[in-house]
Coordinates of C-alpha atoms in Angstrom, one line a residue:
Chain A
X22 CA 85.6 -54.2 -100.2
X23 CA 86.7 -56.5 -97.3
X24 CA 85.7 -54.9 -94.0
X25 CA 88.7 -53.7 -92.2
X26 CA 89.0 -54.1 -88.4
X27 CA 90.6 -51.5 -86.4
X28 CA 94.1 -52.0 -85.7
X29 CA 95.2 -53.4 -82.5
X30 CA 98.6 -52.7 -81.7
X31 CA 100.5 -55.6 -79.8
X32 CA 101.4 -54.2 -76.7
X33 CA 97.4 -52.4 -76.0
X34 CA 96.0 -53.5 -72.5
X35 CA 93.2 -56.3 -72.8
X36 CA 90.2 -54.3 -72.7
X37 CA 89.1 -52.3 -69.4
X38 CA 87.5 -54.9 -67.3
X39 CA 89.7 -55.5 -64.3
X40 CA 91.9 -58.0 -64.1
X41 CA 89.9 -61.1 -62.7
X42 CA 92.6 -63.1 -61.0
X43 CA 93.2 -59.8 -58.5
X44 CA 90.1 -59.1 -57.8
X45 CA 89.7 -60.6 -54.4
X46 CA 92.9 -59.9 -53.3
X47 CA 92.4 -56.2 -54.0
X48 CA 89.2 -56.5 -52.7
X49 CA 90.2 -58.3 -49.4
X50 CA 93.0 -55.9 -49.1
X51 CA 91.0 -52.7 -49.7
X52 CA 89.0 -53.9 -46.4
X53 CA 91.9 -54.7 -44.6
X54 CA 93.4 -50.8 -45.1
X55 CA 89.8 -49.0 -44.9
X56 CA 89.2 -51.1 -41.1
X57 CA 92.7 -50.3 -40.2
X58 CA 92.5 -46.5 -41.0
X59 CA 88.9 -46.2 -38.8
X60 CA 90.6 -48.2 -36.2
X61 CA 93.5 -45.6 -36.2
X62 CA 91.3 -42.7 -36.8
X63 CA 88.2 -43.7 -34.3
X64 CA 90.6 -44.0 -31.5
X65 CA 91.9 -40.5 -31.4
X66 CA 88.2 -39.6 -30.8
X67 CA 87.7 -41.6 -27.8
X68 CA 86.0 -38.9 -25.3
X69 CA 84.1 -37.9 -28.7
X70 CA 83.3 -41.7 -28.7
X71 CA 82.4 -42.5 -24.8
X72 CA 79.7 -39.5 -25.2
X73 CA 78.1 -41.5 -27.9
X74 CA 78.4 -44.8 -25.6
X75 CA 77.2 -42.8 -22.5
X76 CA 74.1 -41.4 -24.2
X77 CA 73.1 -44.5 -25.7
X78 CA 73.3 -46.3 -22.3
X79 CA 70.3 -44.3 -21.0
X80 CA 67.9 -46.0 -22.9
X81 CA 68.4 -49.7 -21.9
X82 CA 69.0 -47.9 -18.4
X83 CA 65.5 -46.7 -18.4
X84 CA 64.2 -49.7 -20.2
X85 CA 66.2 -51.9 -17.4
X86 CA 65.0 -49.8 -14.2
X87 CA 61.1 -49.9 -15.6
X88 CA 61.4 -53.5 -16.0
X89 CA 63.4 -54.5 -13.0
X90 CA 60.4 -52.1 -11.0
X91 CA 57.8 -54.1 -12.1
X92 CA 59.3 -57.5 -11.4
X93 CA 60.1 -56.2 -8.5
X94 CA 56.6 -55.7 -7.5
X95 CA 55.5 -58.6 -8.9
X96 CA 57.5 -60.8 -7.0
X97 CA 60.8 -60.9 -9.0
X98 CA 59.7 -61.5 -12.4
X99 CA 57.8 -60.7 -15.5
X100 CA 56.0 -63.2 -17.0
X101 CA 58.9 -65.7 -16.3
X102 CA 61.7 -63.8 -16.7
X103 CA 63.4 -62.2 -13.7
X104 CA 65.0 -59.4 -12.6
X105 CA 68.9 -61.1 -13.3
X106 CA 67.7 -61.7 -16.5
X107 CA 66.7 -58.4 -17.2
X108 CA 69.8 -56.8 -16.3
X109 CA 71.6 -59.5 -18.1
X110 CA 69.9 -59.0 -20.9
X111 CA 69.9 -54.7 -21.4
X112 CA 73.5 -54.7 -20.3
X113 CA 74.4 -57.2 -23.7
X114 CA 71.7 -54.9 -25.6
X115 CA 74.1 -51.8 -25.1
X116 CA 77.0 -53.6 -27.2
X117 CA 74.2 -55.0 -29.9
X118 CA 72.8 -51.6 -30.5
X119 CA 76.5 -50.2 -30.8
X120 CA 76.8 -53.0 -33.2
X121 CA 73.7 -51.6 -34.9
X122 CA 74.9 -48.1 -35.8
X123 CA 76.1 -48.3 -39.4
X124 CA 76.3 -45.7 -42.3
X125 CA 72.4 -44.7 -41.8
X126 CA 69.7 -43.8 -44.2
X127 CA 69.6 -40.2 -43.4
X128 CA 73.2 -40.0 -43.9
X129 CA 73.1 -40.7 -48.0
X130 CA 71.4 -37.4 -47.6
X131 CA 74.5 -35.7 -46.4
X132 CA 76.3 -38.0 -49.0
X133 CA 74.2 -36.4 -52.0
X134 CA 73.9 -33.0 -51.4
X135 CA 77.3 -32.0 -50.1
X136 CA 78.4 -33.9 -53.3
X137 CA 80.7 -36.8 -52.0
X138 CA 79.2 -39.2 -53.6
X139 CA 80.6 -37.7 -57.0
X140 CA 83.7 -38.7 -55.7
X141 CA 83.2 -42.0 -54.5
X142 CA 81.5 -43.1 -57.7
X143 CA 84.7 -42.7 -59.6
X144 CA 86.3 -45.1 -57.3
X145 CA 86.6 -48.5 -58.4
X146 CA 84.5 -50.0 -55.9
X147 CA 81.2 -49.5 -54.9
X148 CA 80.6 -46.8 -52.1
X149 CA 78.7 -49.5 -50.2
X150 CA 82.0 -51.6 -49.7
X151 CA 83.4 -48.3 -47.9
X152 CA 80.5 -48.2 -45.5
X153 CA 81.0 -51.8 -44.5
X154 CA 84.4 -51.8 -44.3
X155 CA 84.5 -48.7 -42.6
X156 CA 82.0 -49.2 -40.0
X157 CA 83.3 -52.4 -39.4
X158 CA 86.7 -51.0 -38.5
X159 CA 85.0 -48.6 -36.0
X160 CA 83.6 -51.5 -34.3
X161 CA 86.4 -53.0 -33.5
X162 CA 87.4 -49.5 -31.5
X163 CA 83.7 -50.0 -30.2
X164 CA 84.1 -53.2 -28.3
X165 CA 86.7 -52.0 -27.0
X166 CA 85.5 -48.8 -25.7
X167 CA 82.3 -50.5 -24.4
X168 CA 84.3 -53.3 -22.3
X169 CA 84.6 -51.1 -19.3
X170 CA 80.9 -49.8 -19.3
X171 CA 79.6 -53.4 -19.5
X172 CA 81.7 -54.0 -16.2
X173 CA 80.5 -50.4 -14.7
X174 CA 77.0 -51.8 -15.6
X175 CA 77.1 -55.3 -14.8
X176 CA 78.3 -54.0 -11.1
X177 CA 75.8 -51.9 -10.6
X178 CA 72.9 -54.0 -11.8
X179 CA 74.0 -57.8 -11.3
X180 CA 73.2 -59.7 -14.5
X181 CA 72.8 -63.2 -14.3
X182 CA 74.5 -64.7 -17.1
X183 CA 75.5 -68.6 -17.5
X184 CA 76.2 -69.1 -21.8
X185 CA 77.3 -72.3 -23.2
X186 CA 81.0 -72.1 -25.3
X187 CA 78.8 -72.7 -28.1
X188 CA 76.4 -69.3 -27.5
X189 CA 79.3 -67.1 -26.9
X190 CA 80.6 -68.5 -30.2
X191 CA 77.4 -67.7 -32.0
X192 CA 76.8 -64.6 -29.9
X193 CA 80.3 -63.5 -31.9
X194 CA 78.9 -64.5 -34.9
X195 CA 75.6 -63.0 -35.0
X196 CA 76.5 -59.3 -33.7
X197 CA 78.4 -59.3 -36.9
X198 CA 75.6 -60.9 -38.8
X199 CA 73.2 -58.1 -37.1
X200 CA 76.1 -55.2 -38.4
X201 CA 75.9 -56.6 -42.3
X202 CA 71.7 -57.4 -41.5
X203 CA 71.4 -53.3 -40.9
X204 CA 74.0 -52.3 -43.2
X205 CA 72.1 -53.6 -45.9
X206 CA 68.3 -52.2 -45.1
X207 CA 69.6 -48.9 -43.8
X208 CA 71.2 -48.2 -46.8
X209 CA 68.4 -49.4 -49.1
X210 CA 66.0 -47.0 -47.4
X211 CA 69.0 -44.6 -48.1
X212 CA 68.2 -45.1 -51.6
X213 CA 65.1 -43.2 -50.7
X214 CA 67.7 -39.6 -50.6
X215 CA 68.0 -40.1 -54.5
X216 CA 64.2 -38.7 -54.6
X217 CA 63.8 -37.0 -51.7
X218 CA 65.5 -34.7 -49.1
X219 CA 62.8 -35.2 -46.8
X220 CA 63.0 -38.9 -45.9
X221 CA 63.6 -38.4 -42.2
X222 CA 60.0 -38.8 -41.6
X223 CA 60.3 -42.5 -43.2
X224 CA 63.4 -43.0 -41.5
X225 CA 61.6 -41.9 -38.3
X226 CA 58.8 -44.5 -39.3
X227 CA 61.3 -47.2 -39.9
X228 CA 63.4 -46.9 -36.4
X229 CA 60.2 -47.1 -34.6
X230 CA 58.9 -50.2 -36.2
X231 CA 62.5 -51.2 -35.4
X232 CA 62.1 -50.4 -31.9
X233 CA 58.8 -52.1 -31.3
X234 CA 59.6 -55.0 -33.2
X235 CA 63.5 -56.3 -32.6
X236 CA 63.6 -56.8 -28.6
X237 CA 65.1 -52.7 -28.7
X238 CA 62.3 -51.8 -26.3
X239 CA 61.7 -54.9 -24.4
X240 CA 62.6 -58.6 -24.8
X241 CA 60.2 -60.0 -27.6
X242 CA 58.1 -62.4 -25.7
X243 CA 56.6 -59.5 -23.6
X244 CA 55.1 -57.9 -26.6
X245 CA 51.7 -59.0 -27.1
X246 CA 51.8 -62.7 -29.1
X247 CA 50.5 -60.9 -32.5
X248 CA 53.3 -58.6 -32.5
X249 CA 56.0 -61.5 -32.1
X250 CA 54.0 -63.0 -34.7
X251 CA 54.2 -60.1 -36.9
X252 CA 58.0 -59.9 -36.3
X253 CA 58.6 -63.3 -37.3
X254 CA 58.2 -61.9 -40.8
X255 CA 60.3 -59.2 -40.6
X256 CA 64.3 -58.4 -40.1
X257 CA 64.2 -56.6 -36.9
X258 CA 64.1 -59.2 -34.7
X259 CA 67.3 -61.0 -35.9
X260 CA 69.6 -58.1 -36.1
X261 CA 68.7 -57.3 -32.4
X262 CA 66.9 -60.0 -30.5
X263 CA 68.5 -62.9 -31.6
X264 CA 71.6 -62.1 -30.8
X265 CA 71.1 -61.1 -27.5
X266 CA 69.0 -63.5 -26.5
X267 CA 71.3 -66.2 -28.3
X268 CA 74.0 -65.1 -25.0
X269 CA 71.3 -64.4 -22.5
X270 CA 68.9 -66.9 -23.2
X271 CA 68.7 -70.5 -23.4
X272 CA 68.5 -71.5 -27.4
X273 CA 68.6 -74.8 -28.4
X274 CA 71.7 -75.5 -31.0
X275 CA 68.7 -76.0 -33.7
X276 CA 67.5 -72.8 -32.7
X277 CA 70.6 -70.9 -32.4
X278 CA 71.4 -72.6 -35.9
X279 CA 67.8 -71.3 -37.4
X280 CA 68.8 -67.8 -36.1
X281 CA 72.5 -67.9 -38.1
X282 CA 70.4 -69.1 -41.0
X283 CA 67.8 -66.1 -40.9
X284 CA 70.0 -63.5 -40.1
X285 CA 71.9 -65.0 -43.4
X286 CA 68.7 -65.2 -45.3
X287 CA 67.9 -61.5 -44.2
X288 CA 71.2 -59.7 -45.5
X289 CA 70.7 -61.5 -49.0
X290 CA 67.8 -60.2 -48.9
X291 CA 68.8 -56.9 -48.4
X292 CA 72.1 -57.0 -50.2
X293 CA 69.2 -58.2 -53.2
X294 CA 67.0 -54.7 -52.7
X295 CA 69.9 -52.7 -52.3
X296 CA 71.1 -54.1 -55.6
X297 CA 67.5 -53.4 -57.4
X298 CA 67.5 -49.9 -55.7
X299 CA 71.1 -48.7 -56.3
X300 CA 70.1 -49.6 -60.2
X301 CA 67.3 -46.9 -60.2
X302 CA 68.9 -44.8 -58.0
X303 CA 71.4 -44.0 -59.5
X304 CA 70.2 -43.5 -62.9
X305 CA 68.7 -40.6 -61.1
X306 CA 71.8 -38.7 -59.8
X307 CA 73.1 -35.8 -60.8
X308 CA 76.1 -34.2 -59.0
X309 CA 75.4 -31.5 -56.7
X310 CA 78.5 -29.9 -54.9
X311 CA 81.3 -29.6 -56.8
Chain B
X14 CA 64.3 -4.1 -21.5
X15 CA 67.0 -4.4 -24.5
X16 CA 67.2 -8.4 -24.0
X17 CA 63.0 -8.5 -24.4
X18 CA 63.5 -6.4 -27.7
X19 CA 66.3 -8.6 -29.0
X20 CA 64.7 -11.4 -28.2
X21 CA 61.4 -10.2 -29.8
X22 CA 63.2 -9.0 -32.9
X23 CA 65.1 -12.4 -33.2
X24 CA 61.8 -14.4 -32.8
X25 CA 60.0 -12.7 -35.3
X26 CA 62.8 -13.0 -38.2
X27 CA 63.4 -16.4 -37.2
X28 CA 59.7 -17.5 -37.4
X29 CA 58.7 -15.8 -40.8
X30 CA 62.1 -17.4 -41.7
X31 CA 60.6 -21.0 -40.7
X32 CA 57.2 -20.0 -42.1
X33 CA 59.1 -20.2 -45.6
X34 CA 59.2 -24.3 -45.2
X35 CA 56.0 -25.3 -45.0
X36 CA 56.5 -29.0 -46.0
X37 CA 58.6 -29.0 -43.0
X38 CA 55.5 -28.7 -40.9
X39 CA 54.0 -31.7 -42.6
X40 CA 57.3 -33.5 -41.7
X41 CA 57.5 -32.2 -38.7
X42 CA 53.5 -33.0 -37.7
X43 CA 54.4 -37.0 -38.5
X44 CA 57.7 -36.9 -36.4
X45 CA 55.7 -35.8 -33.6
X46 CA 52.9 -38.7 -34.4
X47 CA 55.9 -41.3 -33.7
X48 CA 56.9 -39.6 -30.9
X49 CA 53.3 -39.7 -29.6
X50 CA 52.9 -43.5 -30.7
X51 CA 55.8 -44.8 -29.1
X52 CA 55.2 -43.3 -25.7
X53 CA 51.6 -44.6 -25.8
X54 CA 52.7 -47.8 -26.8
X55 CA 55.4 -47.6 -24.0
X56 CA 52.5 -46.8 -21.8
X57 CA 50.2 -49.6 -22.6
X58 CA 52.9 -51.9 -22.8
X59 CA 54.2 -51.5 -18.9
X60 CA 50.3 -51.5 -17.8
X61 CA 49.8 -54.5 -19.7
X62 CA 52.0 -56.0 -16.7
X63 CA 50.9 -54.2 -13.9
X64 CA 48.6 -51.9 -12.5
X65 CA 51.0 -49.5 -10.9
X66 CA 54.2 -48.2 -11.4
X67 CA 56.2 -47.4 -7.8
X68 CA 52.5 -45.5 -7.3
X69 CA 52.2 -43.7 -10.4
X70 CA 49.1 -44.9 -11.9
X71 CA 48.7 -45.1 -16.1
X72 CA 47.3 -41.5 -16.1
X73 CA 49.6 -40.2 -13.7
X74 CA 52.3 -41.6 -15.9
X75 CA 50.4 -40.3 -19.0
X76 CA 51.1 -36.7 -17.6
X77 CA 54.4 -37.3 -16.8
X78 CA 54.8 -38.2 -20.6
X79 CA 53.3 -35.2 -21.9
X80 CA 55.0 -32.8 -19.4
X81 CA 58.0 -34.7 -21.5
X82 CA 57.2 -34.6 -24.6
X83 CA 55.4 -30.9 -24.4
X84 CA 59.2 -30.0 -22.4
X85 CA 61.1 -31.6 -25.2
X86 CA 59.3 -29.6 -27.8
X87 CA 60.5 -26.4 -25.9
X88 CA 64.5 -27.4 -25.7
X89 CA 64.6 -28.2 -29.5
X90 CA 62.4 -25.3 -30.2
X91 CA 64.3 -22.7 -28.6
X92 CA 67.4 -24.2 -26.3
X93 CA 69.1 -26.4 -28.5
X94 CA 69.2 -25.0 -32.2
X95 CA 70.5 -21.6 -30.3
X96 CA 73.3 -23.9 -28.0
X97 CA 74.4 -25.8 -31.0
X98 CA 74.6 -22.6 -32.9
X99 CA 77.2 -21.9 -30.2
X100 CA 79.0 -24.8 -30.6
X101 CA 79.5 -25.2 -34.1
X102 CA 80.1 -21.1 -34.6
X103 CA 83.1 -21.3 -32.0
X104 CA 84.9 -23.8 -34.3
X105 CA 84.3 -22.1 -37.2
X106 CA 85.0 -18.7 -36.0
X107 CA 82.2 -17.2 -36.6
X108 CA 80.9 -16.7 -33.0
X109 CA 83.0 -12.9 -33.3
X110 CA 80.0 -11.6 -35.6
X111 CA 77.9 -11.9 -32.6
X112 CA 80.2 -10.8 -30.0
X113 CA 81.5 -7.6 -32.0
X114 CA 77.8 -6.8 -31.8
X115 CA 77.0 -4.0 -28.6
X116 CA 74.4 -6.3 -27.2
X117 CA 75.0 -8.8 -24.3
X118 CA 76.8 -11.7 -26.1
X119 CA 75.1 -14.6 -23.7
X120 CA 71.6 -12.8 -25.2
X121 CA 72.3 -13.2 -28.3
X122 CA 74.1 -16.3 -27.9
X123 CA 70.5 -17.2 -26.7
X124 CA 67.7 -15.9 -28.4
X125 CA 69.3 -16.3 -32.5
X126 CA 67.8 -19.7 -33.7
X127 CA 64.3 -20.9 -33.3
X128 CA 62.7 -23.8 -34.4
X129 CA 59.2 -23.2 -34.9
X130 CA 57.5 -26.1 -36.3
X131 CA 58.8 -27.8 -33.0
X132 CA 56.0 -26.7 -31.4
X133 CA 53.8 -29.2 -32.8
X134 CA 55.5 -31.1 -30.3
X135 CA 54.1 -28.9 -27.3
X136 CA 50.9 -29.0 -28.5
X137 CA 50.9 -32.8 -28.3
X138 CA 52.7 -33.0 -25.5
X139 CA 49.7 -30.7 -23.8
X140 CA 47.5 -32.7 -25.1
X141 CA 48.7 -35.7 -23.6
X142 CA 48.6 -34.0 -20.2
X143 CA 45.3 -33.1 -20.8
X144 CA 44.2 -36.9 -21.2
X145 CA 46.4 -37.6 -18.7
X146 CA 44.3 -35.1 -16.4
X147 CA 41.2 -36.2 -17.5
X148 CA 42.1 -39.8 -16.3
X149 CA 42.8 -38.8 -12.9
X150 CA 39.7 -38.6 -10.7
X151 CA 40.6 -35.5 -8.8
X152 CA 39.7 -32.0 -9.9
X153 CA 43.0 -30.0 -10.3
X154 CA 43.4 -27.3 -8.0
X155 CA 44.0 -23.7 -8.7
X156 CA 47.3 -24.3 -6.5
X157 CA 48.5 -27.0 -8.2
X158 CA 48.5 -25.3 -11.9
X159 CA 50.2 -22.5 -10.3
X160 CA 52.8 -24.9 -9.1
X161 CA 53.0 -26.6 -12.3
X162 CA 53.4 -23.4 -14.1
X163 CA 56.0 -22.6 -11.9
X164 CA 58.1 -25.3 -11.8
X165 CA 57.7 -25.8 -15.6
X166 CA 59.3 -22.2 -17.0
X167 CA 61.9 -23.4 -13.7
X168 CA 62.6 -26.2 -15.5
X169 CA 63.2 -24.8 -18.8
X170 CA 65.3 -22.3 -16.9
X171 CA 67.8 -24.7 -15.4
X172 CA 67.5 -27.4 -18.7
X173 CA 69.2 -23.8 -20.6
X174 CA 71.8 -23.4 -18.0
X175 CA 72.5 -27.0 -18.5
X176 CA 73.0 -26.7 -22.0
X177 CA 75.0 -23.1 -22.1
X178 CA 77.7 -25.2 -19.7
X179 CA 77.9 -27.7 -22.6
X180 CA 78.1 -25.1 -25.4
X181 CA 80.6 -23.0 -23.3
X182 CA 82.3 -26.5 -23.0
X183 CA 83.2 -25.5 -26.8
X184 CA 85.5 -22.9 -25.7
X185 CA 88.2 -26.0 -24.2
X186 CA 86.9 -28.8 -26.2
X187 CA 86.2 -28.3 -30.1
X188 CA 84.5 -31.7 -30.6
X189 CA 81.1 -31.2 -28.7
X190 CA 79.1 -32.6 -30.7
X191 CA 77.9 -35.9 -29.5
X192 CA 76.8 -33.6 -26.2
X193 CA 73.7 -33.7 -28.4
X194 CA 73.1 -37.2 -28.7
X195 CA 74.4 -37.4 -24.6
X196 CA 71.7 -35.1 -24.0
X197 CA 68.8 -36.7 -25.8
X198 CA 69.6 -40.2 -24.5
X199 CA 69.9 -38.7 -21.1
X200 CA 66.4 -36.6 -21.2
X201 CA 64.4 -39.5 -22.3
X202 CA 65.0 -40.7 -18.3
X203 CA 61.9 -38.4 -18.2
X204 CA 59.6 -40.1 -19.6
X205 CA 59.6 -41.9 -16.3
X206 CA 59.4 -40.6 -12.8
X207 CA 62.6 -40.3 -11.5
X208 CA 61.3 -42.5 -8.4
X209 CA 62.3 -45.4 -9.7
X210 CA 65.5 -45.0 -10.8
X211 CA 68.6 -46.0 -8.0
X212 CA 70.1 -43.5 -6.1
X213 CA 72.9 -42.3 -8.4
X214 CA 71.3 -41.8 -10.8
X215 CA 68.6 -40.3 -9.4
X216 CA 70.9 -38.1 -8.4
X217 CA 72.4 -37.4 -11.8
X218 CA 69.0 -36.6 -13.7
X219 CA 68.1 -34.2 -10.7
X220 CA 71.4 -31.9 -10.6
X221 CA 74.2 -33.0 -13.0
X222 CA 71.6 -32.7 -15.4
X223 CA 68.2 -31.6 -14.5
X224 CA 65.4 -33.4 -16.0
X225 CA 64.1 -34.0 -12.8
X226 CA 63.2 -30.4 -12.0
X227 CA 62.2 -29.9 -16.0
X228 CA 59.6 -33.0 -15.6
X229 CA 59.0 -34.7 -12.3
X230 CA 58.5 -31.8 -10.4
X231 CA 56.0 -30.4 -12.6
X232 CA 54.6 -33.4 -13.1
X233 CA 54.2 -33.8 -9.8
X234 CA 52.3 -30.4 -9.2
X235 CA 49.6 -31.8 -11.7
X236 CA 49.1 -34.9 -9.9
X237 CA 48.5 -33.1 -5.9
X238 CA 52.2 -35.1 -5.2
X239 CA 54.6 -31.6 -5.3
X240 CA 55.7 -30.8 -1.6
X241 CA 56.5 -26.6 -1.6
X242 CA 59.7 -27.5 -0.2
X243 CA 60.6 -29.3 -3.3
X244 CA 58.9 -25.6 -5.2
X245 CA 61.7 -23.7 -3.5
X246 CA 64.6 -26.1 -3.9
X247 CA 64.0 -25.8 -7.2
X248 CA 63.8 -22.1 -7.4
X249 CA 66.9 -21.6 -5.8
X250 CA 68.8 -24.4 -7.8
X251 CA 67.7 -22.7 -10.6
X252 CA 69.0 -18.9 -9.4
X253 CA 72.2 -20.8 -8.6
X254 CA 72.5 -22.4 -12.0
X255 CA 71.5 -19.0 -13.4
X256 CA 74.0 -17.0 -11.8
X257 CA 76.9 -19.8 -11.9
X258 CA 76.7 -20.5 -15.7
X259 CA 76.6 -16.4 -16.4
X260 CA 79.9 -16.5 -14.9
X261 CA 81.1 -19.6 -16.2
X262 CA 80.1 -18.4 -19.8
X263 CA 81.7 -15.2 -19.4
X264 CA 85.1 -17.1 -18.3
X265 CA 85.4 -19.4 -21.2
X266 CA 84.8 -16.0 -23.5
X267 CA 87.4 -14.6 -21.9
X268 CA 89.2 -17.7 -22.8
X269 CA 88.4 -17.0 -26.7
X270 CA 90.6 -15.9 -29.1
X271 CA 88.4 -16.0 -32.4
X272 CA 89.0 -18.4 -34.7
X273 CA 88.1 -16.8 -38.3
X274 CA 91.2 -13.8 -37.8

């Protein structure tokens, strides 16, 4: 007996692996459409959207009006850093932390148990490519929207603000860098909903280390030295911080280069856990919902 | 009389309700731990830098985070659950179950949800004051808790007529619900004296919304600071509130046509 192979007829497709040679173009194209679509649908919600902007302001507000007190009392600074700065430096803070909201951890909650991640598994693409792309689309409507508020602000509260070309151009870069840096750790801790319904005590746990360690509460080098030290092995810092401080401050190139480089390091990082996560994760899914 | 029994009734089936979830007390118990360690790191951060803040020494302060945090435990016990039941039922329709019923609809708009375990965070926030007390050399005078008392059910008064404008707000504009995260970006101003903040907005957190009268002022009875004529403004800001968002509720109802028909 010879062994017989199945028959392939001529005209069969090749297997079920998609096509190589499109993939980037599909790819490239399904971010395109997804950004578009946010853009389109994020601007019809724009009082919807200014009440998000509006109650976020408060906290650098607060944050700015402690700050500026004390320097105030102290003569006009803080350890070095004055009252200009300050305002300078929660007014770009306000455009960061926009930058910083991104398809949350407690939000894969909501994903699993009203079942749409049933649906978005049977898509060809990963659900996390829809977050990014997504999100990133809303930002665009974002700057936008927060361009008028950082003029409200900055009239009020008189930031003094003096960037070289180059930190505007790697202020632009980084606020993206800090989008993708977030993406990628708030949706690994999202992981976390595959076992739990009851992660918003972690996630709670998480945003406060956040907000102690990234410049969120004040700017880093008025925590207490171990706590910068502490952050300097962490991700906080570079999603928040750095970019602010790579506008406000006065980097070196080499050190506005070493930030680029962690905030790269970081998101491969976290694109790497996600990765490791997802694979357990997943395996652990069953569809709820319908 | 009816409202106290309504509200009773509704308390009692809404807590045994909670009692069911006791894990959420264990989550719950932790949430309030970050809460508590982020305002005392807050704390010892600003008096890391300086001794006093525009004259509100760290204890003082200390109060005026617990009166916060003890106040905040209050609006998501009670005032917000109920207001964004509001919100949420006039786009779905379902606000006609409860104003079919033959009890005053703004009552039972009022007194349906409670959050229970969110009392956790009043307990912390009184203890808080209560270290915040003990720091202060004075004695506290019989006066002064009387005041504080006072002005804190004020408070709570006029921080519910502040949010039953937003949820009759639903009635015109379906979408409200980032009012929630406006309002808890906005009442964290209170962890702070409003002292220190500029004029307008100042201004804002006193009587666009009013954290001021919900925190400073009782925060201000605790520490000898309260003036009585600041007492009676606030008394009779809050019967104006009271009265003017009665009527404003009971205009937007008239101005709903039920959704769910």
């Amino acid at each position: 007996m010879t062994s017989v192979a199945a028959p392939v007829p001529a005209d069969a497709p090749q297997g079920l692996e998609l096509p190589e040679a499109g993939r980037l173009r599909s790819t490239v194209d399904f971010y395109l459409t997804t950004m578009r679509l946010a853009v389109q649908e994020q601007f019809q919600y724009r009082t919807a959207n200014y009440f998000y902007m509006f109650g976020m302001v408060a906290e650098p507000v607060i944050y700015l009006v402690v700050w500026t007190t004390i320097a105030e009392q102290q003569g006009g600074s803080v350890q070095g850093l004055t009252v200009g700065y300050f305002a300078a430096y929660y007014i770009v803070w306000t455009l960061v932390r926009n930058m910083n909201i991104v398809f949350g951890a407690p939000f894969w909650e909501h994903r699993i148990r009203e079942g749409e991640l049933s649906g978005a598994l049977l898509r060809p693409l990963h659900p996390l490519h829809f977050d990014v792309a997504f999100f990133a689309g809303w930002k665009v409507v974002v700057i936008v929207l927060w361009i008028p508020l950082a003029i409200g602000l900055s009239l009020v509260f008189d930031p003094v603000l003096d960037p070289r070309p180059l930190e505007i151009a790697v202020f632009f870069v980084a606020i993206w860098g800090a989008y993708l840096l977030r993406t990628m750790f708030q949706s690994t801790l999202g992981m976390l909903c595959f076992w739990t319904t009851r992660g918003a005590a972690i996630f709670d746990l998480w945003m406060t280390l956040e907000l102690l360690l990234s410049g969120r509460l004040v700017p880093l080098p008025l925590m207490p030295d171990w706590v910068v030290t502490v952050s300097w092995f962490l991700p906080f810092q570079w999603a928040f911080f750095f970019p602010i401080e790579a506008l406000v401050g006065d980097f070196t190139d080499a050190e506005l280069a070493r930030g680029l480089a962690f905030q790269l390091l970081w998101i491969l990082i976290g694109l790497a856990l996600f990765k490791l996560a997802w694979r357990f994760a997943i395996r652990r899914f069953s569809s709820v919902g319908n | 009389m009816g409202t106290v029994r309504v509200f009773w009734l509704f308390f009692r089936v809404g807590v045994m309700n909670e009692l069911q979830y006791r894990m959420n007390f264990v989550v719950q118990l932790l949430q309030s731990a970050i809460t508590l360690g982020v305002a005392l790191a807050v704390l010892a951060l600003v008096y890391s830098h300086t001794d006093d803040l525009n004259g509100w020494s760290q204890s003082e302060l200390l109060c005026v985070f617990g009166i916060q945090i003890l106040m905040g435990g209050v609006i998501k016990a009670y005032i917000q659950p109920n207001m964004t039941r509001v919100i949420g039922e006039v786009r779905d329709g379902k606000l006609d179950y409860a104003l079919t019923k033959p009890e005053d609809a703004q009552v039972l708009a009022s007194v349906r949800e409670v959050r229970i375990w969110q009392v956790v965070d009043v307990i912390s926030g009184a203890v808080v004051l209560g270290f915040g007390l003990s720091g202060i050399v004075a004695d506290l005078a019989l006066l002064d808790a009387a005041a504080f008392a006072v002005a804190l059910v004020l408070g709570a008064v006029m921080i519910y007529c502040f949010w039953l404008v937003i949820a009759t707000g639903a009635f015109w504009i379906v979408n409200m619900w980032h009012a929630i995260e406006l309002f808890d970006g906005v009442y964290l101003t209170g962890r702070f004296p409003v002292g220190i903040y500029p004029g307008w907005l100042r201004y804002s957190v006193t009587f666009l919304v009013p954290i001021a009268f919900a925190v400073t002022v009782p925060a201000e009875a605790v520490t000898s600071r309260l003036e009585w004529q600041t007492l009676v403004i606030a008394a009779l800001f809050a019967t104006v509130l009271f009265v003017g968002t009665r009527w404003f509720w009971r205009f937007g109802l008239k101005r709903y046509s039920g959704a769910s028909a």
